[in-house]
Amino acid sequence: MHLRSLPTMRNMGKLIENEEVSKVARIILVLQMLMCIVVGMMIEYMGGAMSKLSSLGSSIGFESSHQKKSNMSVQMLHAFDQPSVSKRNIIEEIVPDSLKPQCDLEFLQFNVTKSMLKKSRPVIGNSQRLHIFLKKLHSKQCTSVLFMGGSVTAGHNSRGRLNASFPKFFMDWLNERYPCENADRTRGSHLTKRTQQNNAQTHFVSWSQISQIETLDLVIMEFNVNDSFIDKMPHAMEDKGPEGSTKDYISVWYNEILLRRLLLLRKPDPVAIITFNADYIGRTWAPKPYSDPDKDRKTTFRNNQEPLKFWLSSMYEIPMISASTWMLPFAGKKGTNWQFNRNNSYSTSLFHADKCCHPKRGGHLILSLVLAYCLLEEEKNMFSSSNDVILDIEQDFSAAVDTILR
């Protein structure tokens, strides 16, 4: 019988005193009263016991589901207040021992975690060309890497320029991680190639600086900042109509031409290509007097070329690596004023050496870690997916003998 269907104690007492109730009915009512008393005592006892167990559980590390949810919410709310993992953790995993003294951990403005680096590959693209490059590294073949970029690639304002730039740090890492051999089996080195140009437009005009390079295995394109300063088409270019005068159109046009030329290049093998968004123009996100936030918010990309690079890389299946895709949100997610507050570890003012867009030495070290991490992850993927089924449509037709380019 359900407890709610039992008579109340007062009613049962009245029934027992009623002379019209038979002796058997009185006995049943007495038994029901006793059962109610016993059940009440058991409920009281169990409630006290559960309370003690809850207290005991909390003291030794066990929590109720409600307590867990509550504590989890508190932890999530205060996630930004908790200290990050040691800066050395990711260094230990990525950087060879011989380079660790050069890593300048004291220059890192914040702790770089694996979860941050995982956000650095917004466009996976087609990795077949990268796999060709990685296989060369594993066979100890010496390779050539071309860095196409502007002042960020050149290490401007990093207090060391080329010697304190991400290409220098990355190539040092590449030579230590994947030592190569010359034809006579002596220790060789992976070579750095550069141009004298600084954006997609000038690289297009001076394409011969690239086409004349004898051997080339990997190209890293870094135009996210400098393409924002392209003004207009050269006089010799054909008229592109009203759209041709817009900065976004000009940037996309030159980048697409460069990508198509690189995809067709054989030096002597198909060249691996990475579009690298290493930085952003800081002052376009700054409060007055450096910029006009009201006006900038009404522009398409707020002078940020990264969305255009996303689109082109996706259309041509070019692997994209980006540091700014997670660093910029981290810097500004608590507000514009906080983005430029030096008490903010992720501040744009701490990352940049000037009001424009040039990382400090520690920033270049972070950029090299981003490149190295993504290459190592692609290496893991290459070995783990060796037995995966790849459909014909997934092949890189631009790298085939009978080249097809959309």
C-alpha atoms as one frame of an Amber mdcrd trajectory, in Angstrom:
protein
   0.000   0.000   0.000   1.318   3.456  -0.909   2.057   5.709   2.079  -0.226
   8.441   0.737  -3.183   5.982   0.756  -2.844   5.269   4.498  -5.165   7.097
   6.926  -3.659   9.802   9.113  -2.670   8.900  12.697  -5.476  11.066  14.138
  -8.145   9.423  11.966  -6.852   5.945  12.823  -7.096   6.795  16.543 -10.719
   7.821  16.157 -11.518   4.621  14.276  -9.981   2.465  17.017 -12.133   4.222
  19.716 -15.276   3.710  17.629 -17.279   0.861  19.135 -18.835   0.000  15.781
 -15.457  -1.070  14.409 -14.884  -4.810  14.742 -12.014  -6.283  16.727 -10.238
  -7.474  13.567 -10.461  -4.003  12.010  -9.002  -2.489  15.182  -6.033  -4.871
  15.016  -5.425  -3.916  11.369  -5.528  -0.203  12.230  -3.035  -0.696  15.091
  -0.696  -2.507  12.724  -1.019   0.331  10.197  -0.136   2.868  12.915   2.929
   0.869  13.892   3.978   0.631  10.221   3.676   4.416   9.795   5.796   5.002
  12.898   8.485   2.568  11.678   8.525   4.063   8.150   8.853   7.573   9.553
  11.774   6.539  11.772  13.503   4.855   8.799  13.107   7.949   6.588  14.529
  10.191   9.327  17.441   7.799   9.879  18.250   7.500   6.165  18.113  11.284
   5.711  20.650  11.769   8.479  22.852   9.023   7.113  22.831  10.501   3.599
  23.742  13.916   4.992  26.717  12.410   6.833  27.777  10.471   3.740  27.599
  13.641   1.652  29.801  15.493   4.131  32.200  12.567   4.311  32.263  12.265
   0.504  33.106  15.940   0.092  35.940  15.651   2.598  37.565  12.710   0.782
  36.937  13.908  -2.789  33.535  12.420  -3.730  30.741  14.739  -4.830  27.095
  14.400  -5.702  26.047  15.006  -9.306  24.562  18.345  -8.259  27.774  19.335
  -6.482  29.820  18.276  -9.522  27.709  20.418 -11.854  27.928  23.375  -9.501
  31.689  23.058  -9.073  32.141  22.567 -12.825  30.252  25.805 -13.497  32.449
  27.666 -11.028  35.565  26.235 -12.662  34.364  27.291 -16.118  33.565  30.802
 -14.917  37.033  31.175 -13.425  38.932  29.385 -16.193  40.719  32.596 -17.190
  41.908  33.136 -13.626  43.664  29.779 -13.394  47.389  29.549 -14.154  48.209
  27.860 -17.462  50.579  24.967 -17.895  54.278  25.635 -17.873  55.723  27.302
 -20.938  58.281  24.551 -21.037  55.762  21.732 -21.596  55.145  22.429 -25.287
  58.815  23.279 -25.809  59.834  19.899 -24.414  57.515  18.171 -26.854  58.365
  20.079 -30.040  61.873  21.500 -29.772  64.995  19.275 -29.981  67.298  19.434
 -26.951  70.052  21.170 -28.901  67.783  24.167 -29.615  66.187  24.587 -26.194
  68.861  27.044 -24.943  67.938  29.316 -27.888  64.191  29.277 -27.266  64.198
  32.350 -25.009  61.237  31.238 -22.893  61.413  34.449 -20.864  60.377  36.347
 -24.003  57.090  34.445 -24.379  54.272  36.737 -23.269  51.944  33.838 -22.441
  51.938  30.078 -22.001  51.462  28.318 -25.334  49.311  25.211 -24.945  48.532
  22.346 -27.263  44.871  23.385 -27.373  45.971  26.748 -28.796  48.183  25.164
 -31.421  45.368  22.822 -32.476  43.436  25.897 -33.631  46.257  26.816 -36.012
  45.088  24.724 -38.997  41.775  26.332 -40.047  42.009  24.928 -43.605  43.322
  21.358 -43.899  43.345  21.423 -47.686  44.952  18.668 -49.721  48.032  17.301
 -47.955  49.537  15.198 -50.752  52.172  17.816 -51.573  53.047  18.192 -47.899
  53.436  14.417 -47.693  55.913  14.516 -50.578  57.879  17.111 -48.619  57.715
  15.087 -45.384  58.889  11.930 -47.146  61.923  13.849 -48.405  62.669  14.865
 -44.826  62.445  11.247 -43.669  64.759  10.084 -46.439  67.320  12.676 -45.223
  67.072  14.629 -48.447  68.120  18.266 -48.155  65.275  20.595 -49.162  64.712
  24.255 -50.048  62.018  26.356 -48.364  60.887  29.670 -49.870  59.385  32.320
 -47.580  57.204  34.805 -49.474  56.147  37.635 -47.217  56.633  41.170 -46.024
  58.128  42.898 -43.001  56.760  40.296 -40.562  58.603  37.534 -42.437  61.688
  39.767 -42.472  61.581  40.111 -38.668  61.122  43.893 -38.699  61.407  45.447
 -35.202  62.159  42.073 -33.595  65.574  43.260 -32.364  67.522  40.966 -34.592
  65.553  41.140 -37.853  66.265  38.019 -39.911  68.134  36.372 -37.021  65.123
  36.807 -34.743  62.385  36.007 -37.260  60.089  33.008 -37.484  61.760  31.760
 -40.744  65.120  31.596 -38.920  63.642  29.796 -35.885  61.651  27.413 -38.096
  64.614  26.516 -40.324  66.838  25.934 -37.274  64.163  23.561 -35.987  63.812
  21.838 -39.372  67.561  21.176 -39.609  67.735  19.757 -36.089  64.554  17.718
 -36.271  65.230  16.333 -39.759  68.986  16.309 -40.406  69.811  15.797 -44.094
  72.764  14.437 -46.028  74.655  15.669 -49.059  75.388  13.391 -51.998  78.675
  12.328 -50.317  76.794  11.393 -47.086  78.205  14.378 -45.177  75.891  16.505
 -43.023  73.916  18.909 -45.191  71.297  21.538 -44.421  67.845  22.593 -45.504
  68.142  25.902 -47.339  66.173  29.120 -46.845  65.073  30.986 -49.963  63.766
  34.559 -49.997  62.648  37.238 -52.405  63.048  41.013 -52.317  59.282  41.627
 -52.563  56.740  42.275 -49.804  53.175  41.477 -50.923  51.177  39.455 -53.451
  51.224  42.262 -56.014  55.004  42.774 -56.049  55.609  39.001 -56.094  53.381
  38.779 -59.148  55.282  41.574 -60.906  58.657  40.022 -59.991  57.696  36.392
 -60.563  61.089  35.713 -62.178  62.686  35.831 -58.717  60.740  32.656 -57.938
  60.796  30.910 -61.303  64.602  31.175 -61.465  65.113  29.221 -58.233  66.637
  25.906 -59.279  65.128  23.569 -56.673  62.172  24.261 -54.428  60.239  21.942
 -52.115  58.070  24.099 -49.829  56.634  27.610 -50.143  55.255  29.522 -47.142
  53.172  32.559 -48.171  52.683  35.266 -45.523  50.671  38.163 -46.985  47.967
  38.679 -44.363  49.357  42.067 -43.283  51.033  43.593 -46.334  48.202  42.884
 -48.764  46.129  45.355 -46.736  48.377  48.130 -48.062  47.982  47.334 -51.770
  46.614  50.528 -53.335  45.747  49.835 -56.958  46.378  47.777 -60.056  49.532
  48.527 -62.055  48.985  50.784 -65.043  49.720  47.959 -67.509  46.936  45.752
 -66.152  43.694  45.459 -68.046  40.663  47.315 -66.757  38.772  45.215 -64.214
  35.739  47.443 -63.976  34.340  49.014 -60.768  35.287  45.983 -58.661  38.922
  46.264 -59.733  39.394  49.381 -57.638  38.542  47.688 -54.342  41.366  46.512
 -52.125  39.715  43.174 -51.418  39.335  42.367 -55.099  42.935  43.357 -55.858
  44.278  41.200 -53.027  42.247  38.150 -54.066  43.210  38.570 -57.710  46.968
  38.651 -57.078  46.875  35.842 -54.530  44.901  33.608 -56.855  47.372  34.168
 -59.708  50.292  33.345 -57.393  48.599  30.174 -56.133  47.902  28.990 -59.662
  51.489  29.610 -60.739  52.868  27.811 -57.699  50.553  24.841 -58.252  51.901
  24.471 -61.785  55.528  24.867 -60.701  57.859  21.841 -60.801  61.201  22.331
 -59.053  61.611  19.470 -60.012  58.655  17.991 -58.058  55.287  19.587 -57.304
  55.926  22.249 -54.679  54.221  22.006 -51.277  52.375  25.242 -50.465  51.260
  26.693 -47.127  49.389  29.962 -46.689  50.523  31.316 -43.327  48.559  33.998
 -41.500  51.220  34.992 -39.034  49.871  38.324 -37.837  47.226  41.035 -38.092
  47.245  44.832 -38.197  46.844  45.729 -34.548  45.927  49.387 -34.871  42.762
  48.662 -36.887  41.347  47.150 -33.686  42.632  49.918 -31.412  40.524  52.680
 -29.845  40.855  56.313 -30.897  43.069  58.116 -31.869  44.754  55.168 -33.603
  41.593  54.202 -35.447  37.884  54.902 -35.638  36.161  51.776 -34.199  32.719
  52.939 -35.374  33.930  53.264 -38.954  36.044  50.098 -38.880  33.157  47.953
 -37.641  31.227  48.896 -40.789  33.965  47.702 -43.160  33.833  44.218 -44.659
  36.803  42.668 -42.884  38.069  45.574 -40.777  41.277  45.697 -42.841  41.882
  42.037 -42.061  42.860  39.973 -45.098  42.513  36.611 -43.350  38.924  35.818
 -44.477  40.035  36.290 -48.091  42.954  33.910 -47.574  40.530  31.387 -46.024
  38.365  31.440 -49.109  41.192  31.121 -51.631  42.937  28.371 -49.675  39.678
  26.438 -49.422  38.903  26.749 -53.134  42.355  25.530 -54.164  42.730  23.056
 -51.266  45.872  24.789 -50.015  46.770  23.926 -46.400  46.465  27.020 -44.242
  48.270  27.608 -40.969  47.231  30.598 -38.890  48.416  32.054 -35.611  46.146
  35.089 -35.742  43.000  32.940 -35.976  43.288  32.242 -32.238  45.629  34.986
 -30.990  43.382  37.866 -32.104  40.254  36.488 -30.345  42.303  35.807 -27.202
  43.588  39.394 -27.207  40.204  41.039 -27.633  37.621  38.696 -26.136  37.344
  40.836 -22.976  36.885  44.075 -24.887  38.776  46.542 -27.075  40.346  48.473
 -24.207  41.530  45.256 -22.562  43.064  44.157 -25.882  45.655  46.909 -25.581
  46.088  46.723 -21.808  49.552  45.478 -20.892  48.137  43.706 -17.844  46.480
  41.333 -20.312  48.931  38.526 -21.080  47.450  38.149 -24.578  47.508  41.873
 -25.277  48.200  43.071 -28.809  50.459  45.720 -27.255  52.630  42.997 -25.721
  52.745  40.888 -28.880  53.617  43.748 -31.228  56.815  45.780 -31.117  55.046
  48.803 -32.668  51.600  50.199 -33.438  51.321  48.250 -36.672  51.845  44.555
 -36.901  55.377  43.396 -36.119  55.854  40.686 -33.468  58.585  40.895 -30.912
  61.238  38.185 -30.705  59.009  36.051 -28.455  56.172  36.445 -30.940  58.364
  35.051 -33.721  59.204  32.108 -31.495  55.466  31.435 -31.087  55.001  31.620
 -34.872  57.768  29.069 -35.411  56.158  26.766 -32.832  52.863  27.044 -34.737
  54.534  25.988 -37.998  56.495  23.175 -36.353  53.468  21.799 -34.501  51.294
  21.720 -37.626  54.029  19.961 -39.613  54.437  17.331 -36.871  50.676  16.771
 -36.736  50.574  16.322 -40.502  53.422  13.829 -40.182  51.391  11.822 -37.651
  48.415  11.941 -39.985  50.526  10.750 -42.915  51.641   7.630 -41.054  48.314
   6.885 -39.351  46.230   7.230 -42.530  48.462   5.182 -44.836  45.751   2.521
 -45.157  42.821   4.912 -45.482  40.731   4.720 -48.615  41.098   7.876 -50.728
  38.527   8.469 -53.411  39.613   9.665 -56.830  37.973  13.050 -56.316  40.196
  13.602 -53.254  43.415  13.412 -55.283  45.503  16.503 -55.997  44.987  16.761
 -59.757  47.256  19.810 -59.943  50.212  17.640 -58.851  49.546  14.872 -61.384
  51.587  14.275 -64.541  48.568  15.281 -66.612  47.886  18.431 -64.620  44.320
  19.606 -64.157  43.847  23.059 -62.663  40.328  24.457 -62.224
